[in-house]
PDB file of C-alpha atoms in Angstrom:
ATOM      1  CA  MET A 188     142.939 131.661 160.486  1.00  0.00           C
ATOM      2  CA  ARG A 189     143.915 128.823 162.855  1.00  0.00           C
ATOM      3  CA  LEU A 190     141.061 126.199 163.423  1.00  0.00           C
ATOM      4  CA  GLU A 191     140.055 124.989 166.943  1.00  0.00           C
ATOM      5  CA  ALA A 192     139.762 121.373 168.021  1.00  0.00           C
ATOM      6  CA  GLY A 193     136.274 120.106 167.159  1.00  0.00           C
ATOM      7  CA  PHE A 194     135.998 122.320 164.072  1.00  0.00           C
ATOM      8  CA  SER A 195     132.909 121.567 162.049  1.00  0.00           C
ATOM      9  CA  VAL A 196     130.817 122.543 158.957  1.00  0.00           C
ATOM     10  CA  ARG A 197     127.271 123.610 159.283  1.00  0.00           C
ATOM     11  CA  ALA A 198     124.752 123.455 156.402  1.00  0.00           C
ATOM     12  CA  ALA A 199     121.818 125.774 156.483  1.00  0.00           C
ATOM     13  CA  ALA A 200     118.962 126.243 154.200  1.00  0.00           C
ATOM     14  CA  PRO A 201     120.201 127.264 150.730  1.00  0.00           C
ATOM     15  CA  ALA A 202     120.283 130.772 149.693  1.00  0.00           C
ATOM     16  CA  ALA A 203     118.324 131.926 146.645  1.00  0.00           C
ATOM     17  CA  ILE A 204     120.579 132.451 143.772  1.00  0.00           C
ATOM     18  CA  ALA A 205     118.929 134.229 140.715  1.00  0.00           C
ATOM     19  CA  GLU A 206     119.210 132.421 137.401  1.00  0.00           C
ATOM     20  CA  SER A 207     121.666 134.054 135.154  1.00  0.00           C
ATOM     21  CA  GLU A 208     121.788 134.011 131.326  1.00  0.00           C
ATOM     22  CA  THR A 209     125.496 134.803 131.695  1.00  0.00           C
ATOM     23  CA  ALA A 210     125.926 131.751 133.937  1.00  0.00           C
ATOM     24  CA  ASP A 211     124.096 129.481 131.574  1.00  0.00           C
ATOM     25  CA  ARG A 212     125.949 130.547 128.608  1.00  0.00           C
ATOM     26  CA  ILE A 213     129.273 130.041 130.269  1.00  0.00           C
ATOM     27  CA  TRP A 214     128.161 126.593 131.406  1.00  0.00           C
ATOM     28  CA  ALA A 215     126.998 125.626 127.935  1.00  0.00           C
ATOM     29  CA  GLU A 216     130.317 126.779 126.449  1.00  0.00           C
ATOM     30  CA  ALA A 217     132.256 124.841 129.035  1.00  0.00           C
ATOM     31  CA  ARG A 218     130.385 121.780 128.686  1.00  0.00           C
ATOM     32  CA  SER A 219     130.922 121.848 124.826  1.00  0.00           C
ATOM     33  CA  ASP A 220     134.646 121.758 125.381  1.00  0.00           C
ATOM     34  CA  ARG A 221     134.642 119.532 128.527  1.00  0.00           C
ATOM     35  CA  PRO A 222     131.733 117.203 128.327  1.00  0.00           C
ATOM     36  CA  GLY A 223     132.747 115.538 131.605  1.00  0.00           C
ATOM     37  CA  LEU A 224     131.982 118.715 133.635  1.00  0.00           C
ATOM     38  CA  PHE A 225     129.145 117.789 136.258  1.00  0.00           C
ATOM     39  CA  ASP A 226     126.665 120.265 137.705  1.00  0.00           C
ATOM     40  CA  GLY A 227     126.580 118.686 141.099  1.00  0.00           C
ATOM     41  CA  LYS A 228     125.972 120.036 144.513  1.00  0.00           C
ATOM     42  CA  VAL A 229     128.824 122.133 146.088  1.00  0.00           C
ATOM     43  CA  PHE A 230     129.150 123.937 149.388  1.00  0.00           C
ATOM     44  CA  VAL A 231     129.336 127.698 149.634  1.00  0.00           C
ATOM     45  CA  ALA A 232     130.632 129.439 152.944  1.00  0.00           C
ATOM     46  CA  ASP A 233     128.795 132.545 154.365  1.00  0.00           C
ATOM     47  CA  ARG A 234     130.517 132.520 157.750  1.00  0.00           C
ATOM     48  CA  VAL A 235     134.002 131.370 158.679  1.00  0.00           C
ATOM     49  CA  SER A 236     135.136 131.274 162.382  1.00  0.00           C
ATOM     50  CA  PRO A 237     137.869 129.217 164.243  1.00  0.00           C
ATOM     51  CA  ASP A 238     135.478 126.720 165.386  1.00  0.00           C
ATOM     52  CA  HIS A 239     132.979 126.166 162.416  1.00  0.00           C
ATOM     53  CA  VAL A 240     131.984 127.164 158.835  1.00  0.00           C
ATOM     54  CA  SER A 241     128.390 127.749 158.017  1.00  0.00           C
ATOM     55  CA  GLY A 242     127.055 127.936 154.517  1.00  0.00           C
ATOM     56  CA  TYR A 243     124.643 126.134 152.061  1.00  0.00           C
ATOM     57  CA  TRP A 244     124.573 124.054 149.043  1.00  0.00           C
ATOM     58  CA  THR A 245     124.361 125.233 145.425  1.00  0.00           C
ATOM     59  CA  ARG A 246     125.133 124.151 141.903  1.00  0.00           C
ATOM     60  CA  TYR A 247     128.734 124.000 140.490  1.00  0.00           C
ATOM     61  CA  ARG A 248     127.702 125.850 137.382  1.00  0.00           C
ATOM     62  CA  PHE A 249     127.427 129.020 139.432  1.00  0.00           C
ATOM     63  CA  LEU A 250     130.881 128.676 140.895  1.00  0.00           C
ATOM     64  CA  TYR A 251     132.485 127.919 137.462  1.00  0.00           C
ATOM     65  CA  ALA A 252     130.677 130.919 135.897  1.00  0.00           C
ATOM     66  CA  GLN A 253     131.838 133.167 138.720  1.00  0.00           C
ATOM     67  CA  LEU A 254     135.516 131.734 138.053  1.00  0.00           C
ATOM     68  CA  ARG A 255     135.164 132.831 134.475  1.00  0.00           C
ATOM     69  CA  HIS A 256     133.309 136.161 135.183  1.00  0.00           C
ATOM     70  CA  PRO A 257     134.414 137.267 138.688  1.00  0.00           C
ATOM     71  CA  GLU A 258     131.761 139.982 138.949  1.00  0.00           C
ATOM     72  CA  LEU A 259     128.799 137.946 137.984  1.00  0.00           C
ATOM     73  CA  PHE A 260     127.522 137.777 141.635  1.00  0.00           C
ATOM     74  CA  PRO A 261     127.488 140.764 143.921  1.00  0.00           C
ATOM     75  CA  PRO A 262     129.579 140.965 147.036  1.00  0.00           C
ATOM     76  CA  PRO A 263     130.150 139.056 149.121  1.00  0.00           C
ATOM     77  CA  HIS A 264     130.128 136.742 145.948  1.00  0.00           C
ATOM     78  CA  LEU A 265     130.059 132.982 146.210  1.00  0.00           C
ATOM     79  CA  ARG A 266     132.720 131.608 148.426  1.00  0.00           C
ATOM     80  CA  ALA A 267     133.251 128.027 147.500  1.00  0.00           C
ATOM     81  CA  LEU A 268     134.390 125.729 150.359  1.00  0.00           C
ATOM     82  CA  ALA A 269     137.189 123.362 149.519  1.00  0.00           C
ATOM     83  CA  VAL A 270     139.503 121.034 151.314  1.00  0.00           C
ATOM     84  CA  ASN A 271     143.205 120.973 150.792  1.00  0.00           C
ATOM     85  CA  GLY A 272     145.594 118.335 152.418  1.00  0.00           C
ATOM     86  CA  VAL A 273     149.097 118.444 153.358  1.00  0.00           C
ATOM     87  CA  LEU A 274     150.121 115.062 152.802  1.00  0.00           C
ATOM     88  CA  HIS A 275     153.253 113.999 154.942  1.00  0.00           C
ATOM     89  CA  CYS A 276     154.817 110.893 153.581  1.00  0.00           C
ATOM     90  CA  ARG A 277     158.041 109.071 154.764  1.00  0.00           C
ATOM     91  CA  ASP A 278     160.174 111.488 152.667  1.00  0.00           C
ATOM     92  CA  GLY A 279     158.442 114.816 153.273  1.00  0.00           C
ATOM     93  CA  ILE A 280     155.457 116.867 151.848  1.00  0.00           C
ATOM     94  CA  VAL A 281     153.742 115.840 148.653  1.00  0.00           C
ATOM     95  CA  LEU A 282     153.038 118.504 145.984  1.00  0.00           C
ATOM     96  CA  GLY A 283     151.013 117.978 142.724  1.00  0.00           C
ATOM     97  CA  ARG A 284     151.532 120.019 139.496  1.00  0.00           C
ATOM     98  CA  ARG A 285     147.911 120.929 138.253  1.00  0.00           C
ATOM     99  CA  GLY A 286     147.390 119.712 134.549  1.00  0.00           C
ATOM    100  CA  PRO A 287     147.274 121.738 131.578  1.00  0.00           C
ATOM    101  CA  ASP A 288     143.452 121.217 131.377  1.00  0.00           C
ATOM    102  CA  ALA A 289     142.968 122.338 134.933  1.00  0.00           C
ATOM    103  CA  VAL A 290     139.871 124.732 135.448  1.00  0.00           C
ATOM    104  CA  TYR A 291     141.866 126.758 137.971  1.00  0.00           C
ATOM    105  CA  ARG A 292     145.807 127.677 137.678  1.00  0.00           C
ATOM    106  CA  PRO A 293     146.929 124.924 135.233  1.00  0.00           C
ATOM    107  CA  GLY A 294     150.601 124.403 135.624  1.00  0.00           C
ATOM    108  CA  CYS A 295     150.941 125.467 139.199  1.00  0.00           C
ATOM    109  CA  TRP A 296     152.023 123.205 142.130  1.00  0.00           C
ATOM    110  CA  GLN A 297     149.860 122.898 145.279  1.00  0.00           C
ATOM    111  CA  ALA A 298     149.778 120.710 148.284  1.00  0.00           C
ATOM    112  CA  VAL A 299     147.632 117.367 147.753  1.00  0.00           C
ATOM    113  CA  PRO A 300     144.750 116.661 147.700  1.00  0.00           C
ATOM    114  CA  ALA A 301     142.526 119.530 147.050  1.00  0.00           C
ATOM    115  CA  GLY A 302     138.941 120.013 145.874  1.00  0.00           C
ATOM    116  CA  SER A 303     135.560 121.597 146.458  1.00  0.00           C
ATOM    117  CA  VAL A 304     133.424 120.391 149.021  1.00  0.00           C
ATOM    118  CA  GLU A 305     130.780 118.192 147.374  1.00  0.00           C
ATOM    119  CA  ALA A 306     127.545 116.434 148.337  1.00  0.00           C
ATOM    120  CA  ARG A 307     128.649 112.742 148.798  1.00  0.00           C
ATOM    121  CA  THR A 308     126.848 110.293 151.194  1.00  0.00           C
ATOM    122  CA  SER A 309     124.434 113.033 152.561  1.00  0.00           C
ATOM    123  CA  ASP A 310     124.038 116.804 152.838  1.00  0.00           C
ATOM    124  CA  ALA A 311     126.010 116.882 156.021  1.00  0.00           C
ATOM    125  CA  VAL A 312     129.763 117.900 155.579  1.00  0.00           C
ATOM    126  CA  ASP A 313     132.254 115.567 157.062  1.00  0.00           C
ATOM    127  CA  ILE A 314     135.827 117.298 156.330  1.00  0.00           C
ATOM    128  CA  THR A 315     137.604 113.799 156.732  1.00  0.00           C
ATOM    129  CA  GLU A 316     135.338 112.151 154.273  1.00  0.00           C
ATOM    130  CA  GLN A 317     135.774 114.970 151.884  1.00  0.00           C
ATOM    131  CA  LEU A 318     139.504 114.878 152.156  1.00  0.00           C
ATOM    132  CA  MET A 319     139.809 111.232 151.843  1.00  0.00           C
ATOM    133  CA  ALA A 320     137.675 111.135 148.842  1.00  0.00           C
ATOM    134  CA  GLU A 321     139.822 113.602 147.052  1.00  0.00           C
ATOM    135  CA  LEU A 322     142.981 111.739 148.150  1.00  0.00           C
ATOM    136  CA  GLU A 323     141.715 108.511 146.770  1.00  0.00           C
ATOM    137  CA  GLU A 324     140.489 110.176 143.495  1.00  0.00           C
ATOM    138  CA  GLU A 325     143.449 112.200 142.800  1.00  0.00           C
ATOM    139  CA  ILE A 326     146.344 109.980 143.844  1.00  0.00           C
ATOM    140  CA  GLY A 327     144.859 106.747 144.545  1.00  0.00           C
ATOM    141  CA  LEU A 328     145.674 106.689 148.328  1.00  0.00           C
ATOM    142  CA  VAL A 329     143.032 105.081 150.531  1.00  0.00           C
ATOM    143  CA  ALA A 330     142.105 105.590 154.246  1.00  0.00           C
ATOM    144  CA  ASP A 331     143.898 102.495 155.738  1.00  0.00           C
ATOM    145  CA  GLU A 332     147.012 103.882 154.148  1.00  0.00           C
ATOM    146  CA  THR A 333     146.987 107.093 156.177  1.00  0.00           C
ATOM    147  CA  GLY A 334     146.551 108.516 159.496  1.00  0.00           C
ATOM    148  CA  PRO A 335     143.832 110.880 160.815  1.00  0.00           C
ATOM    149  CA  VAL A 336     142.771 113.967 159.132  1.00  0.00           C
ATOM    150  CA  THR A 337     143.377 117.195 161.264  1.00  0.00           C
ATOM    151  CA  PRO A 338     141.906 120.492 160.068  1.00  0.00           C
ATOM    152  CA  ILE A 339     144.322 123.175 160.948  1.00  0.00           C
ATOM    153  CA  VAL A 340     143.698 126.440 159.108  1.00  0.00           C
ATOM    154  CA  ALA A 341     141.110 128.317 156.880  1.00  0.00           C
ATOM    155  CA  MET A 342     142.536 130.144 153.997  1.00  0.00           C
ATOM    156  CA  GLU A 343     140.634 132.683 151.859  1.00  0.00           C
ATOM    157  CA  HIS A 344     141.952 133.078 148.246  1.00  0.00           C
ATOM    158  CA  PRO A 345     142.703 136.596 146.941  1.00  0.00           C
ATOM    159  CA  GLY A 346     139.167 138.097 145.679  1.00  0.00           C
ATOM    160  CA  GLY A 347     137.284 135.989 148.311  1.00  0.00           C
ATOM    161  CA  ARG A 348     136.220 133.308 145.862  1.00  0.00           C
ATOM    162  CA  VAL A 349     137.499 130.197 147.643  1.00  0.00           C
ATOM    163  CA  VAL A 350     137.710 129.070 151.312  1.00  0.00           C
ATOM    164  CA  ASP A 351     140.164 126.361 151.822  1.00  0.00           C
ATOM    165  CA  ILE A 352     140.261 124.172 154.793  1.00  0.00           C
ATOM    166  CA  GLY A 353     143.789 123.139 155.132  1.00  0.00           C
ATOM    167  CA  CYS A 354     144.272 119.696 156.750  1.00  0.00           C
ATOM    168  CA  PHE A 355     147.309 117.662 157.907  1.00  0.00           C
ATOM    169  CA  VAL A 356     147.337 113.942 156.893  1.00  0.00           C
ATOM    170  CA  ALA A 357     150.167 111.540 157.104  1.00  0.00           C
ATOM    171  CA  THR A 358     151.112 108.209 155.611  1.00  0.00           C
ATOM    172  CA  SER A 359     153.908 105.816 156.479  1.00  0.00           C
ATOM    173  CA  LEU A 360     154.434 105.031 152.638  1.00  0.00           C
ATOM    174  CA  PRO A 361     157.592 106.421 150.975  1.00  0.00           C
ATOM    175  CA  PHE A 362     157.291 108.874 148.067  1.00  0.00           C
ATOM    176  CA  ALA A 363     158.044 106.294 145.581  1.00  0.00           C
ATOM    177  CA  ALA A 364     155.111 104.204 146.495  1.00  0.00           C
ATOM    178  CA  ILE A 365     152.746 107.132 146.482  1.00  0.00           C
ATOM    179  CA  GLU A 366     153.880 108.234 142.870  1.00  0.00           C
ATOM    180  CA  HIS A 367     153.370 104.568 141.749  1.00  0.00           C
ATOM    181  CA  GLY A 368     149.943 104.411 143.223  1.00  0.00           C
ATOM    182  CA  TRP A 369     149.105 107.785 141.505  1.00  0.00           C
ATOM    183  CA  ARG A 370     150.179 106.545 138.001  1.00  0.00           C
ATOM    184  CA  ASP A 371     148.087 103.372 138.495  1.00  0.00           C
ATOM    185  CA  ARG A 372     144.826 104.750 140.158  1.00  0.00           C
ATOM    186  CA  GLY A 373     144.855 108.421 140.292  1.00  0.00           C
ATOM    187  CA  ASN A 374     143.033 110.682 137.960  1.00  0.00           C
ATOM    188  CA  THR A 375     144.367 113.405 135.721  1.00  0.00           C
ATOM    189  CA  GLU A 376     144.124 116.404 138.090  1.00  0.00           C
ATOM    190  CA  TYR A 377     147.902 116.401 138.354  1.00  0.00           C
ATOM    191  CA  ASP A 378     150.424 115.810 135.633  1.00  0.00           C
ATOM    192  CA  ALA A 379     153.420 115.422 138.038  1.00  0.00           C
ATOM    193  CA  LEU A 380     154.051 114.751 141.701  1.00  0.00           C
ATOM    194  CA  ARG A 381     157.147 115.703 143.764  1.00  0.00           C
ATOM    195  CA  VAL A 382     158.266 115.585 147.221  1.00  0.00           C
ATOM    196  CA  ILE A 383     159.932 118.347 149.473  1.00  0.00           C
ATOM    197  CA  ALA A 384     161.687 117.135 152.603  1.00  0.00           C
ATOM    198  CA  SER A 385     160.823 118.781 155.771  1.00  0.00           C
ATOM    199  CA  SER A 386     164.218 120.336 156.298  1.00  0.00           C
ATOM    200  CA  GLU A 387     164.160 121.828 152.912  1.00  0.00           C
ATOM    201  CA  ILE A 388     160.897 123.538 153.133  1.00  0.00           C
ATOM    202  CA  PRO A 389     162.238 127.014 154.185  1.00  0.00           C
ATOM    203  CA  ALA A 390     164.780 127.063 151.326  1.00  0.00           C
ATOM    204  CA  PHE A 391     161.997 125.913 148.932  1.00  0.00           C
ATOM    205  CA  LEU A 392     159.693 128.628 150.005  1.00  0.00           C
ATOM    206  CA  ARG A 393     162.374 131.228 149.623  1.00  0.00           C
ATOM    207  CA  GLU A 394     163.160 130.184 146.097  1.00  0.00           C
ATOM    208  CA  CYS A 395     159.897 129.290 144.551  1.00  0.00           C
ATOM    209  CA  GLY A 396     157.987 131.708 142.590  1.00  0.00           C
ATOM    210  CA  PRO A 397     154.299 132.060 141.392  1.00  0.00           C
ATOM    211  CA  GLU A 398     154.328 128.577 140.257  1.00  0.00           C
ATOM    212  CA  LEU A 399     153.587 127.633 143.873  1.00  0.00           C
ATOM    213  CA  LEU A 400     149.897 128.368 144.786  1.00  0.00           C
ATOM    214  CA  GLY A 401     149.603 130.575 147.841  1.00  0.00           C
ATOM    215  CA  SER A 402     147.642 127.995 149.788  1.00  0.00           C
ATOM    216  CA  ALA A 403     150.376 125.614 149.305  1.00  0.00           C
ATOM    217  CA  ARG A 404     152.860 128.248 150.554  1.00  0.00           C
ATOM    218  CA  ILE A 405     150.833 128.545 153.641  1.00  0.00           C
ATOM    219  CA  LEU A 406     150.501 124.899 154.368  1.00  0.00           C
ATOM    220  CA  LEU A 407     154.088 124.281 153.791  1.00  0.00           C
ATOM    221  CA  SER A 408     154.869 127.052 156.253  1.00  0.00           C
ATOM    222  CA  TYR A 409     152.560 125.333 158.860  1.00  0.00           C
ATOM    223  CA  ALA A 410     154.322 122.110 158.132  1.00  0.00           C
ATOM    224  CA  SER A 411     157.834 123.571 158.816  1.00  0.00           C
ATOM    225  CA  GLY A 412     156.612 125.333 162.011  1.00  0.00           C
ATOM    226  CA  GLY A 413     156.874 128.747 160.241  1.00  0.00           C
ATOM    227  CA  ILE A 414     153.470 129.926 161.061  1.00  0.00           C
TER     228      ILE A 414
END
């Protein structure tokens, strides 16, 4: 879904989510394997339109449990809201390969950055703030090294479990500088970065397989003017 100028996210009163022994068990098992997992506040979308998304805040443990047990919550399920950038540097579009310990689709390539919408400075949702926070955390790129963030498309993953807000963001830095900053300051979300020149995107999309996430395919198509 193409987004309109002035797109925003509106937080409503939280929906009641029944406590679940299954969710608690899945979360306890996950925490034993990954003690760093944090049960923070994340945003769930209940309505998506070209000019806004409305939804509410809940706890990450419910989304994680649903990822592991897709039918845990009845339709329309919990639809996590996420941001997904398409970072255009001097050499093209930057992609990251998800690390082997990633919760979702390890080993796959995606447009960077990407992450769930989390409660940060307040319960209001600022898409630019969300994307820039992910950009700094994942690859070490800060706001004064980029241009404005432009939301362009809402993408719902198969099964309706995640709604990505795809955003363009540009930097004048070359890919070599981005990769260097990622190695020095980024987290472990990706185990490799690569760049696809704008002129090479159509051929890349024809040749790549399931290792490229569907959201990245859509964003690259937008970047090349294919959609």
